[in-house]
Amino acid sequence: MRGRRSLQGVQVSASRRSGTTEELGPDDPGEPSESGGSDLLAALLDGMDAALCAFDADGVVTHWNREAERILGWTAAEAVGRHGFAGWAVRSADAEEVQSRLMSAMHATGRQVHEFALVTKDGGRVLVRTQSAAVRGPDGKPAGLYCAFSEVHAQIDLERSIALSEALFEDAAWGVVLIDADLRPAVVNAHAARVLGIGRTSALGRPLGELLAQGVEELEAALTHVLAEGAPPAPAEMWVSLRTAEGEKRRCWRSGFVRLASPLAEEPVPLGVGWLFQDVTEAKQTEQEAALLRFRTNQLHRAARAAAECEDPAEAATVHLDFALAGFADHALIDRLVPAPRAQAREDEREERAEATVRLVRLAATPAGAPGPSLLTGAAGLPVRYETGHPALQCVERAGAVRADAGSVPAEQAREWALARQWPGDAVHALCAVLRSRGRTLGVVTFLRGSGRHRFERIDTAYAEDVAVRIAAAMDLAAAVRDDNGPRGA
C-alpha cells in the first residue's frame, strides 16, 4: 500500500519526505517529473494555516502537511501511505466509525463537517473539527477526498472572534469606530452613529474635523500615538463638541484605543486603530459639580473661622469676600446702600414717589493690580456713579441676583463695556448678589470674571448668594457696632 496510488486519473508516488506526490505522465511512466510543480504543491500545502491530509479512493493517505504534523506529531514520512487512521491516529474502538464518516464525503454533495478525537504521536488525544470533500477525476467520479482539520478550541476561538466583531458592530452599548491609517473612519457601529448623529455609511472616509467642532486635535494626536507606539495603558477622557443641527453639543467621552496590525505580515503592519468610547458626560458633570461643591463648602467654612477672629466686622466682610474669590472670580466689589439726602427725601415726599433713589457707596474692592486682600475704601462715603439700569442697581431694586455679560464682542468693545459700568477693564462676566440682613437690604456684592473664564451659571448664583448672606451679616454687625460708639475690643 506504500507504492503507487491513483488519484484524479494520474499516477502518483508517495513521498515520505515532504508529504506530497510526484505526478508522472500517464503515457510514459519513465518520463522525468516536473519538479517545479511538485515543489509548488509542497510549498502551498506546508504554508497552509489549517492541517490538511488527503486520501485516495481506497482510503490511503497521500498528503500530509506541516500543520497536521504540528497538531498530531506524526511526520509526513510516517503518515503518507497508511490506510486510514486506524492503529495510529485514532483509537481502535473509534477507527471504524471515523473511517466510515470520512469516506462518506466522497459520495456526498459539498463539504461535510465532523468532530473527531485523534491520537497524537506521544499518546495524547486532540479533539479536532474536520471539513471533508470529494476529489473527482476527469470522468467526474470520486477519486479520493481531502480533509482539512484544526483543533476545536482554535476553531471556537475563531468563531468567538467573528461573533465578537459582529456583536460590537451591531449590539454594543458603546461606540466602536475603526480608524484607518489616514485617521478617517473605516467602520462605524450603530451606537457610534447615533452618538455622532449621522448614518453608519455617511461617516466613512470623512475627516474627523467634519464630525467634531472641538477636540479634533486631541483625538487625532491620540490616534497618531496609538499607531506609532501602541495602545495606552488606561482609558482617556476627552471633551469634544459635536456638530449638530441645533449647534455645537459638548460631550465627554471615555475612550480606549487598540492598534490593529495585520496577522499575515512578518512584521506588524498597522492597519489602523480600534476606537471604543462611552459617553460619560452626565457622570463627569456630576463628579465635577460634587468636587466644586466640596471645595466651596470648605471655603465657606474656612472663611467663617477666619472672620470670627476679626475684631472689626467690616474686615470680616472682606475676609468672606477674599475666600470666595478662590477659583470663583477675578474681581469683587462690595457696595453699601445709603439713604438719600434729606433734600432729596423731601422732594420725594412732595412727589409721592413709591421708591427713594438708590445710592450705593463703595465699601470694599479687590486690588486692581497685583493680587492681594480686599481693601476697605468707604471712608470718603462718595457714591458710585452707576448709570440707570446698572446691574448693581437692578440687583438692589429686585432684591435678587443679576447676571450680565459683555457678549461675543472684540476685546476693545468688551473693555469699553466694563469701564462704562465702573468695573475693571478686563471684566466680561458679572454676577451681582443682594446683601440682606434682618429683612433689610444693605447693599450689593459684585463678582467679575475675565475672558479666560466661563460665564456665571445657576450653581454660581447659589454660591454667590451664600457668600452674600455672610457678608451682609458682617456689615450689619459693623453698623451696629458703629452706632454704639465704634468697634469694641476683642
Short mmCIF file of C-alpha atoms in Angstrom, two decimals:
data_model
loop_
_atom_site.label_atom_id
_atom_site.label_comp_id
_atom_site.label_asym_id
_atom_site.label_seq_id
_atom_site.Cartn_x
_atom_site.Cartn_y
_atom_site.Cartn_z
CA MET A 1 0.00 0.00 0.00
CA ARG A 2 3.01 2.31 0.14
CA GLY A 3 3.76 2.17 -3.57
CA ARG A 4 1.95 3.96 -6.33
CA ARG A 5 -1.68 5.07 -5.89
CA SER A 6 -4.12 6.52 -8.39
CA LEU A 7 -5.64 9.95 -7.59
CA GLN A 8 -7.54 12.09 -10.11
CA GLY A 9 -6.58 9.83 -13.02
CA VAL A 10 -2.80 10.29 -12.72
CA GLN A 11 -0.11 8.02 -11.32
CA VAL A 12 1.23 9.33 -8.03
CA SER A 13 4.14 8.19 -5.94
CA ALA A 14 4.00 8.84 -2.23
CA SER A 15 6.86 10.94 -0.98
CA ARG A 16 7.64 10.27 2.66
CA ARG A 17 9.98 13.23 2.83
CA SER A 18 7.57 16.07 2.01
CA GLY A 19 4.11 14.51 2.22
CA THR A 20 3.34 15.46 -1.40
CA THR A 21 3.11 13.43 -4.60
CA GLU A 22 5.17 13.41 -7.77
CA GLU A 23 2.97 13.38 -10.85
CA LEU A 24 4.08 11.21 -13.76
CA GLY A 25 2.78 11.40 -17.30
CA PRO A 26 0.06 8.78 -17.96
CA ASP A 27 1.57 7.74 -21.30
CA ASP A 28 5.25 7.45 -20.36
CA PRO A 29 5.88 6.37 -16.74
CA GLY A 30 9.61 6.75 -17.21
CA GLU A 31 9.49 10.40 -18.24
CA PRO A 32 11.05 12.70 -15.60
CA SER A 33 8.53 14.58 -13.49
CA GLU A 34 8.34 18.34 -13.36
CA SER A 35 9.96 19.12 -10.01
CA GLY A 36 8.76 22.74 -10.19
CA GLY A 37 5.10 21.75 -9.93
CA SER A 38 5.83 19.32 -7.10
CA ASP A 39 7.77 21.96 -5.17
CA LEU A 40 4.97 24.47 -5.65
CA LEU A 41 2.39 21.98 -4.37
CA ALA A 42 4.58 21.16 -1.37
CA ALA A 43 5.02 24.86 -0.58
CA LEU A 44 1.27 25.52 -0.83
CA LEU A 45 0.39 22.61 1.41
CA ASP A 46 3.04 23.35 4.02
CA GLY A 47 2.16 27.05 4.08
CA MET A 48 -1.48 26.47 4.98
CA ASP A 49 -2.73 27.57 8.39
CA ALA A 50 -5.02 24.53 8.61
CA ALA A 51 -3.91 20.94 8.84
CA LEU A 52 -4.61 19.01 5.64
CA CYS A 53 -4.47 15.38 4.63
CA ALA A 54 -5.78 13.60 1.54
CA PHE A 55 -6.90 10.05 0.83
CA ASP A 56 -7.22 8.14 -2.41
CA ALA A 57 -10.27 6.10 -3.32
CA ASP A 58 -9.02 3.18 -1.19
CA GLY A 59 -8.61 5.37 1.90
CA VAL A 60 -4.81 5.55 1.80
CA VAL A 61 -3.15 8.76 2.98
CA THR A 62 -1.50 10.57 0.07
CA HIS A 63 -0.87 14.06 1.52
CA TRP A 64 0.11 15.30 4.97
CA ASN A 65 1.20 18.91 5.56
CA ARG A 66 3.25 20.51 8.30
CA GLU A 67 0.26 21.87 10.27
CA ALA A 68 -1.05 18.31 10.56
CA GLU A 69 2.37 17.27 11.80
CA ARG A 70 2.33 20.10 14.37
CA ILE A 71 -1.07 19.15 15.75
CA LEU A 72 -0.65 15.35 15.90
CA GLY A 73 3.12 14.95 15.94
CA TRP A 74 3.17 12.41 13.10
CA THR A 75 5.55 13.39 10.31
CA ALA A 76 4.67 13.18 6.63
CA ALA A 77 7.02 10.21 6.22
CA GLU A 78 5.15 8.37 8.97
CA ALA A 79 1.66 9.27 7.74
CA VAL A 80 1.73 9.03 3.94
CA GLY A 81 0.92 5.55 2.72
CA ARG A 82 -1.05 4.42 5.77
CA HIS A 83 -4.57 3.09 5.33
CA GLY A 84 -6.88 5.46 7.11
CA PHE A 85 -6.26 6.50 10.71
CA ALA A 86 -6.70 3.04 12.23
CA GLY A 87 -3.95 1.88 14.52
CA TRP A 88 -2.05 5.12 14.72
CA ALA A 89 -4.14 8.36 14.63
CA VAL A 90 -7.36 7.08 16.26
CA ARG A 91 -8.19 4.53 18.91
CA SER A 92 -9.06 1.06 17.65
CA ALA A 93 -12.55 1.36 19.09
CA ASP A 94 -13.20 4.52 17.07
CA ALA A 95 -11.37 3.56 13.87
CA GLU A 96 -14.30 2.03 12.01
CA GLU A 97 -16.66 4.90 12.75
CA VAL A 98 -14.08 7.57 11.88
CA GLN A 99 -13.16 5.82 8.63
CA SER A 100 -16.77 5.45 7.51
CA ARG A 101 -17.61 9.06 8.29
CA LEU A 102 -14.52 10.30 6.43
CA MET A 103 -15.04 8.15 3.34
CA SER A 104 -18.71 9.09 3.17
CA ALA A 105 -17.59 12.54 1.98
CA MET A 106 -16.61 11.00 -1.43
CA HIS A 107 -20.26 10.32 -2.17
CA ALA A 108 -21.78 13.43 -0.57
CA THR A 109 -22.52 16.81 -2.10
CA GLY A 110 -20.42 19.70 -0.84
CA ARG A 111 -18.39 19.64 2.35
CA GLN A 112 -19.06 17.61 5.46
CA VAL A 113 -18.12 18.80 8.95
CA HIS A 114 -17.28 16.33 11.72
CA GLU A 115 -15.56 16.32 15.07
CA PHE A 116 -13.16 13.51 15.93
CA ALA A 117 -10.85 12.67 18.81
CA LEU A 118 -7.48 11.92 17.17
CA VAL A 119 -4.44 10.37 18.83
CA THR A 120 -1.11 12.20 18.86
CA LYS A 121 2.22 10.52 18.42
CA ASP A 122 3.01 10.78 22.13
CA GLY A 123 -0.28 9.08 23.05
CA GLY A 124 -2.39 12.13 23.84
CA ARG A 125 -5.79 12.89 22.39
CA VAL A 126 -6.83 16.00 20.47
CA LEU A 127 -10.39 16.94 19.58
CA VAL A 128 -10.41 18.29 16.01
CA ARG A 129 -13.06 19.66 13.71
CA THR A 130 -12.77 18.40 10.13
CA GLN A 131 -14.11 19.58 6.79
CA SER A 132 -14.05 16.86 4.14
CA ALA A 133 -14.94 16.95 0.45
CA ALA A 134 -14.60 14.61 -2.51
CA VAL A 135 -11.86 14.90 -5.14
CA ARG A 136 -13.23 13.91 -8.54
CA GLY A 137 -11.34 12.59 -11.53
CA PRO A 138 -11.62 13.65 -15.17
CA ASP A 139 -14.62 11.36 -15.59
CA GLY A 140 -16.44 13.05 -12.72
CA LYS A 141 -16.26 10.02 -10.46
CA PRO A 142 -14.80 10.25 -6.93
CA ALA A 143 -11.07 9.57 -6.97
CA GLY A 144 -10.39 10.39 -3.32
CA LEU A 145 -11.03 13.07 -0.75
CA TYR A 146 -9.27 15.76 1.16
CA CYS A 147 -9.72 16.51 4.84
CA ALA A 148 -8.82 19.84 6.44
CA PHE A 149 -8.86 19.90 10.23
CA SER A 150 -7.93 22.10 13.16
CA GLU A 151 -8.12 21.86 16.90
CA VAL A 152 -11.62 22.52 18.15
CA HIS A 153 -10.52 25.20 20.62
CA ALA A 154 -8.76 27.08 17.81
CA GLN A 155 -11.91 26.89 15.68
CA ILE A 156 -14.00 28.04 18.61
CA ASP A 157 -11.60 30.94 19.19
CA LEU A 158 -12.02 31.97 15.56
CA GLU A 159 -15.80 31.74 15.79
CA ARG A 160 -15.76 33.72 19.01
CA SER A 161 -13.64 36.42 17.39
CA ILE A 162 -16.04 36.67 14.48
CA ALA A 163 -19.04 36.69 16.82
CA LEU A 164 -17.40 39.37 18.97
CA SER A 165 -16.77 41.58 15.95
CA GLU A 166 -20.36 41.24 14.78
CA ALA A 167 -21.72 41.93 18.28
CA LEU A 168 -19.53 45.02 18.70
CA PHE A 169 -20.76 46.49 15.46
CA GLU A 170 -24.41 45.64 16.00
CA ASP A 171 -25.40 45.31 19.64
CA ALA A 172 -22.68 47.05 21.69
CA ALA A 173 -23.81 49.70 24.19
CA TRP A 174 -20.73 51.82 23.49
CA GLY A 175 -19.32 53.36 20.36
CA VAL A 176 -16.87 51.39 18.22
CA VAL A 177 -15.11 53.05 15.30
CA LEU A 178 -12.31 51.60 13.18
CA ILE A 179 -9.95 54.37 12.06
CA ASP A 180 -7.69 53.73 9.08
CA ALA A 181 -4.06 54.78 8.83
CA ASP A 182 -5.16 58.14 7.33
CA LEU A 183 -7.18 58.89 10.50
CA ARG A 184 -10.53 58.51 8.77
CA PRO A 185 -13.42 56.30 9.92
CA ALA A 186 -13.49 52.97 8.10
CA VAL A 187 -16.24 51.18 10.07
CA VAL A 188 -18.76 52.72 12.49
CA ASN A 189 -21.09 50.69 14.68
CA ALA A 190 -24.73 51.54 15.30
CA HIS A 191 -24.18 53.14 18.73
CA ALA A 192 -21.38 55.40 17.49
CA ALA A 193 -23.52 56.51 14.55
CA ARG A 194 -26.32 57.51 16.94
CA VAL A 195 -23.93 59.42 19.18
CA LEU A 196 -22.38 61.25 16.24
CA GLY A 197 -25.83 61.96 14.81
CA ILE A 198 -25.02 60.55 11.36
CA GLY A 199 -25.59 57.41 9.35
CA ARG A 200 -23.22 54.45 9.57
CA THR A 201 -22.11 54.87 5.96
CA SER A 202 -22.12 58.67 5.73
CA ALA A 203 -19.20 58.91 8.21
CA LEU A 204 -16.91 56.57 6.29
CA GLY A 205 -13.85 58.20 4.76
CA ARG A 206 -14.67 61.68 6.10
CA PRO A 207 -12.10 63.69 8.09
CA LEU A 208 -12.78 63.79 11.82
CA GLY A 209 -12.89 67.58 11.61
CA GLU A 210 -16.17 67.33 9.69
CA LEU A 211 -17.75 65.38 12.55
CA LEU A 212 -16.33 67.26 15.55
CA ALA A 213 -16.16 71.01 16.07
CA GLN A 214 -13.77 70.92 19.05
CA GLY A 215 -11.45 68.27 20.42
CA VAL A 216 -10.32 67.06 16.99
CA GLU A 217 -6.66 67.87 17.65
CA GLU A 218 -6.58 65.88 20.90
CA LEU A 219 -8.32 62.90 19.29
CA GLU A 220 -6.05 62.84 16.24
CA ALA A 221 -2.98 63.15 18.48
CA ALA A 222 -4.17 60.12 20.46
CA LEU A 223 -4.79 58.11 17.28
CA THR A 224 -1.36 59.01 15.90
CA HIS A 225 0.28 57.96 19.17
CA VAL A 226 -1.50 54.60 19.11
CA LEU A 227 -0.43 53.96 15.51
CA ALA A 228 3.19 54.69 16.43
CA GLU A 229 3.51 53.40 19.99
CA GLY A 230 0.57 51.09 20.64
CA ALA A 231 -2.40 51.18 22.96
CA PRO A 232 -2.24 53.45 26.05
CA PRO A 233 -2.30 51.70 29.45
CA ALA A 234 -5.63 53.19 30.55
CA PRO A 235 -8.73 54.82 29.02
CA ALA A 236 -8.64 58.55 28.36
CA GLU A 237 -11.41 61.08 28.93
CA MET A 238 -11.80 63.61 26.14
CA TRP A 239 -14.11 66.61 25.86
CA VAL A 240 -15.37 67.18 22.34
CA SER A 241 -18.03 69.31 20.67
CA LEU A 242 -20.31 67.64 18.12
CA ARG A 243 -21.67 69.43 15.09
CA THR A 244 -25.47 69.12 15.26
CA ALA A 245 -28.42 70.84 13.63
CA GLU A 246 -29.05 72.70 16.91
CA GLY A 247 -25.43 73.88 17.11
CA GLU A 248 -22.40 72.56 18.93
CA LYS A 249 -23.03 69.96 21.63
CA ARG A 250 -20.28 69.47 24.21
CA ARG A 251 -19.74 65.88 25.37
CA CYS A 252 -17.20 63.90 27.38
CA TRP A 253 -16.14 60.50 26.00
CA ARG A 254 -14.17 57.90 27.92
CA SER A 255 -12.09 56.38 25.14
CA GLY A 256 -9.95 53.29 24.75
CA PHE A 257 -7.66 52.61 21.81
CA VAL A 258 -6.09 49.47 20.33
CA ARG A 259 -3.71 49.27 17.41
CA LEU A 260 -4.79 46.97 14.58
CA ALA A 261 -1.98 45.08 12.84
CA SER A 262 -2.10 42.51 10.07
CA PRO A 263 -1.52 38.95 11.33
CA LEU A 264 -0.32 37.91 7.87
CA ALA A 265 2.76 40.14 7.77
CA GLU A 266 6.18 39.13 9.11
CA GLU A 267 6.42 42.47 10.87
CA PRO A 268 3.41 44.27 12.40
CA VAL A 269 1.84 46.45 9.73
CA PRO A 270 -0.61 48.96 11.23
CA LEU A 271 -4.00 48.72 9.59
CA GLY A 272 -5.50 51.44 11.76
CA VAL A 273 -6.87 51.96 15.25
CA GLY A 274 -9.85 50.48 17.03
CA TRP A 275 -11.50 53.29 18.99
CA LEU A 276 -14.02 52.36 21.67
CA PHE A 277 -15.77 55.14 23.58
CA GLN A 278 -18.61 55.69 26.01
CA ASP A 279 -20.45 58.93 26.71
CA VAL A 280 -19.82 59.85 30.36
CA THR A 281 -20.87 63.49 30.15
CA GLU A 282 -23.55 63.34 32.81
CA ALA A 283 -21.41 61.35 35.22
CA LYS A 284 -18.44 63.67 34.61
CA GLN A 285 -20.54 66.79 35.15
CA THR A 286 -21.97 65.33 38.34
CA GLU A 287 -18.47 64.50 39.53
CA GLN A 288 -17.22 68.00 38.73
CA GLU A 289 -20.19 69.62 40.44
CA ALA A 290 -19.67 67.48 43.53
CA ALA A 291 -15.97 68.37 43.67
CA LEU A 292 -16.79 72.06 43.18
CA LEU A 293 -19.44 71.93 45.92
CA ARG A 294 -16.97 70.31 48.34
CA PHE A 295 -14.37 72.95 47.60
CA ARG A 296 -16.78 75.85 48.01
CA THR A 297 -18.21 74.39 51.23
CA ASN A 298 -14.69 74.14 52.61
CA GLN A 299 -14.03 77.74 51.57
CA LEU A 300 -17.16 78.94 53.40
CA HIS A 301 -16.09 77.00 56.49
CA ARG A 302 -12.57 78.42 56.42
CA ALA A 303 -13.88 81.94 55.80
CA ALA A 304 -16.23 81.70 58.79
CA ARG A 305 -13.39 80.63 61.09
CA ALA A 306 -11.09 83.38 59.82
CA ALA A 307 -13.82 86.05 60.07
CA ALA A 308 -14.52 85.05 63.68
CA GLU A 309 -11.01 86.21 64.59
CA CYS A 310 -11.51 89.69 63.09
CA GLU A 311 -12.01 92.48 65.63
CA ASP A 312 -13.60 94.79 63.05
CA PRO A 313 -16.81 93.34 61.48
CA ALA A 314 -16.11 95.31 58.28
CA GLU A 315 -12.80 93.48 57.99
CA ALA A 316 -14.68 90.20 58.49
CA ALA A 317 -16.79 91.10 55.44
CA THR A 318 -13.65 91.43 53.30
CA VAL A 319 -12.39 88.07 54.65
CA HIS A 320 -15.52 86.37 53.34
CA LEU A 321 -15.01 88.16 50.02
CA ASP A 322 -11.39 87.03 49.69
CA PHE A 323 -12.14 83.39 50.44
CA ALA A 324 -14.99 83.43 47.91
CA LEU A 325 -12.73 84.64 45.10
CA ALA A 326 -10.58 81.48 45.04
CA GLY A 327 -11.49 79.60 41.86
CA PHE A 328 -14.69 81.60 41.51
CA ALA A 329 -13.99 85.11 40.17
CA ASP A 330 -11.17 87.51 39.30
CA HIS A 331 -12.51 90.66 40.97
CA ALA A 332 -15.12 91.51 43.57
CA LEU A 333 -16.75 94.69 44.86
CA ILE A 334 -18.94 95.49 47.86
CA ASP A 335 -21.27 98.48 47.58
CA ARG A 336 -23.20 99.68 50.63
CA LEU A 337 -26.68 101.12 50.30
CA VAL A 338 -27.01 104.59 51.91
CA PRO A 339 -30.19 106.64 52.40
CA ALA A 340 -30.94 109.54 50.08
CA PRO A 341 -30.10 113.13 51.26
CA ARG A 342 -32.77 114.92 53.26
CA ALA A 343 -33.48 117.40 50.49
CA GLN A 344 -34.00 114.58 48.05
CA ALA A 345 -36.22 112.77 50.60
CA ARG A 346 -38.44 115.88 51.00
CA GLU A 347 -38.74 116.16 47.22
CA ASP A 348 -39.70 112.51 47.02
CA GLU A 349 -42.37 113.06 49.65
CA ARG A 350 -43.82 116.05 47.74
CA GLU A 351 -43.97 113.99 44.54
CA GLU A 352 -45.34 110.96 46.50
CA ARG A 353 -42.90 108.62 44.76
CA ALA A 354 -43.10 104.97 45.76
CA GLU A 355 -39.37 104.42 45.87
CA ALA A 356 -36.45 106.53 47.04
CA THR A 357 -33.38 106.99 44.82
CA VAL A 358 -30.88 104.10 45.15
CA ARG A 359 -27.46 105.37 46.26
CA LEU A 360 -24.51 102.97 46.58
CA VAL A 361 -21.17 103.74 48.25
CA ARG A 362 -18.12 101.60 47.57
CA LEU A 363 -17.21 99.76 50.79
CA ALA A 364 -14.52 97.31 49.63
CA ALA A 365 -12.83 96.13 46.43
CA THR A 366 -10.10 93.76 45.36
CA PRO A 367 -6.86 95.46 44.27
CA ALA A 368 -6.80 96.37 40.59
CA GLY A 369 -3.13 95.41 40.05
CA ALA A 370 -1.30 92.55 41.73
CA PRO A 371 -3.46 90.06 43.64
CA GLY A 372 -3.93 90.66 47.34
CA PRO A 373 -6.51 91.04 50.10
CA SER A 374 -9.54 93.22 49.54
CA LEU A 375 -9.29 96.82 50.73
CA LEU A 376 -11.87 98.88 52.61
CA THR A 377 -12.49 102.03 50.55
CA GLY A 378 -15.66 103.50 52.06
CA ALA A 379 -14.11 106.15 54.33
CA ALA A 380 -14.92 109.03 51.97
CA GLY A 381 -18.55 108.00 51.59
CA LEU A 382 -18.77 109.14 47.97
CA PRO A 383 -21.49 107.45 45.92
CA VAL A 384 -20.55 105.26 42.95
CA ARG A 385 -21.51 106.77 39.61
CA TYR A 386 -23.69 103.96 38.32
CA GLU A 387 -25.87 104.77 35.34
CA THR A 388 -29.56 103.91 35.23
CA GLY A 389 -30.08 100.22 34.52
CA HIS A 390 -26.73 99.20 36.01
CA PRO A 391 -26.76 95.50 37.13
CA ALA A 392 -25.93 96.51 40.72
CA LEU A 393 -28.87 98.92 40.83
CA GLN A 394 -31.15 96.26 39.33
CA CYS A 395 -29.97 93.82 41.99
CA VAL A 396 -30.91 96.22 44.81
CA GLU A 397 -34.26 97.07 43.26
CA ARG A 398 -35.20 93.44 42.67
CA ALA A 399 -33.61 92.13 45.89
CA GLY A 400 -32.27 89.26 43.83
CA ALA A 401 -29.20 88.18 41.87
CA VAL A 402 -28.46 89.65 38.42
CA ARG A 403 -26.07 88.29 35.79
CA ALA A 404 -24.53 90.35 32.96
CA ASP A 405 -22.14 89.61 30.08
CA ALA A 406 -20.26 91.64 27.51
CA GLY A 407 -21.18 89.05 24.86
CA SER A 408 -19.11 87.92 21.89
CA VAL A 409 -17.52 91.27 21.03
CA PRO A 410 -13.95 92.35 20.26
CA ALA A 411 -11.65 92.93 23.21
CA GLU A 412 -11.75 96.72 22.85
CA GLN A 413 -15.56 96.80 22.94
CA ALA A 414 -15.57 94.49 25.94
CA ARG A 415 -13.21 96.86 27.73
CA GLU A 416 -15.48 99.83 26.98
CA TRP A 417 -18.45 97.80 28.26
CA ALA A 418 -16.68 97.13 31.59
CA LEU A 419 -15.36 100.67 32.10
CA ALA A 420 -18.80 102.16 31.39
CA ARG A 421 -20.11 100.18 34.36
CA GLN A 422 -17.29 101.27 36.69
CA TRP A 423 -15.65 97.83 36.63
CA PRO A 424 -12.05 96.77 35.85
CA GLY A 425 -11.33 96.82 32.12
CA ASP A 426 -10.73 93.06 31.81
CA ALA A 427 -14.18 92.09 33.15
CA VAL A 428 -16.55 90.39 30.69
CA HIS A 429 -18.86 88.42 33.03
CA ALA A 430 -20.59 89.85 36.11
CA LEU A 431 -22.77 88.47 38.90
CA CYS A 432 -24.45 90.78 41.43
CA ALA A 433 -25.92 89.37 44.66
CA VAL A 434 -28.01 91.44 47.08
CA LEU A 435 -26.83 91.91 50.69
CA ARG A 436 -29.76 91.45 53.10
CA SER A 437 -29.88 91.08 56.86
CA ARG A 438 -32.80 91.26 59.33
CA GLY A 439 -35.20 91.88 56.46
CA ARG A 440 -33.32 94.92 55.15
CA THR A 441 -31.26 95.47 52.02
CA LEU A 442 -27.76 96.61 52.97
CA GLY A 443 -26.08 96.72 49.55
CA VAL A 444 -24.77 94.52 46.78
CA VAL A 445 -21.69 92.36 46.15
CA THR A 446 -20.43 92.07 42.57
CA PHE A 447 -18.23 89.25 41.29
CA LEU A 448 -16.39 89.73 37.99
CA ARG A 449 -14.69 87.28 35.64
CA GLY A 450 -12.28 87.90 32.78
CA SER A 451 -12.34 86.45 29.26
CA GLY A 452 -10.41 83.35 30.36
CA ARG A 453 -13.35 82.05 32.41
CA HIS A 454 -16.83 80.78 31.63
CA ARG A 455 -19.90 82.91 32.22
CA PHE A 456 -21.67 82.60 35.57
CA GLU A 457 -24.19 79.75 35.81
CA ARG A 458 -27.03 78.95 38.20
CA ILE A 459 -24.75 76.99 40.50
CA ASP A 460 -22.51 80.08 40.71
CA THR A 461 -25.50 82.22 41.65
CA ALA A 462 -26.33 79.95 44.58
CA TYR A 463 -22.76 80.16 45.86
CA ALA A 464 -22.66 83.95 45.48
CA GLU A 465 -25.88 84.24 47.49
CA ASP A 466 -24.37 82.11 50.28
CA VAL A 467 -21.36 84.41 50.41
CA ALA A 468 -23.64 87.48 50.31
CA VAL A 469 -25.52 86.26 53.40
CA ARG A 470 -22.27 86.11 55.39
CA ILE A 471 -21.05 89.47 54.12
CA ALA A 472 -24.41 91.07 54.94
CA ALA A 473 -24.30 89.72 58.49
CA ALA A 474 -20.81 91.20 58.98
CA MET A 475 -21.90 94.56 57.54
CA ASP A 476 -25.00 94.61 59.77
CA LEU A 477 -22.83 93.93 62.81
CA ALA A 478 -20.38 96.66 61.72
CA ALA A 479 -23.24 99.18 61.53
CA ALA A 480 -24.50 98.15 64.97
CA VAL A 481 -21.04 98.49 66.48
CA ARG A 482 -20.58 101.87 64.80
CA ASP A 483 -23.83 103.08 66.33
CA ASP A 484 -22.52 102.04 69.75
CA ASN A 485 -19.59 104.46 69.53
CA GLY A 486 -17.10 102.48 67.49
CA PRO A 487 -15.73 98.96 67.45
CA ARG A 488 -15.33 97.09 70.73
CA GLY A 489 -12.17 95.34 71.78
CA ALA A 490 -11.76 91.62 71.45
#
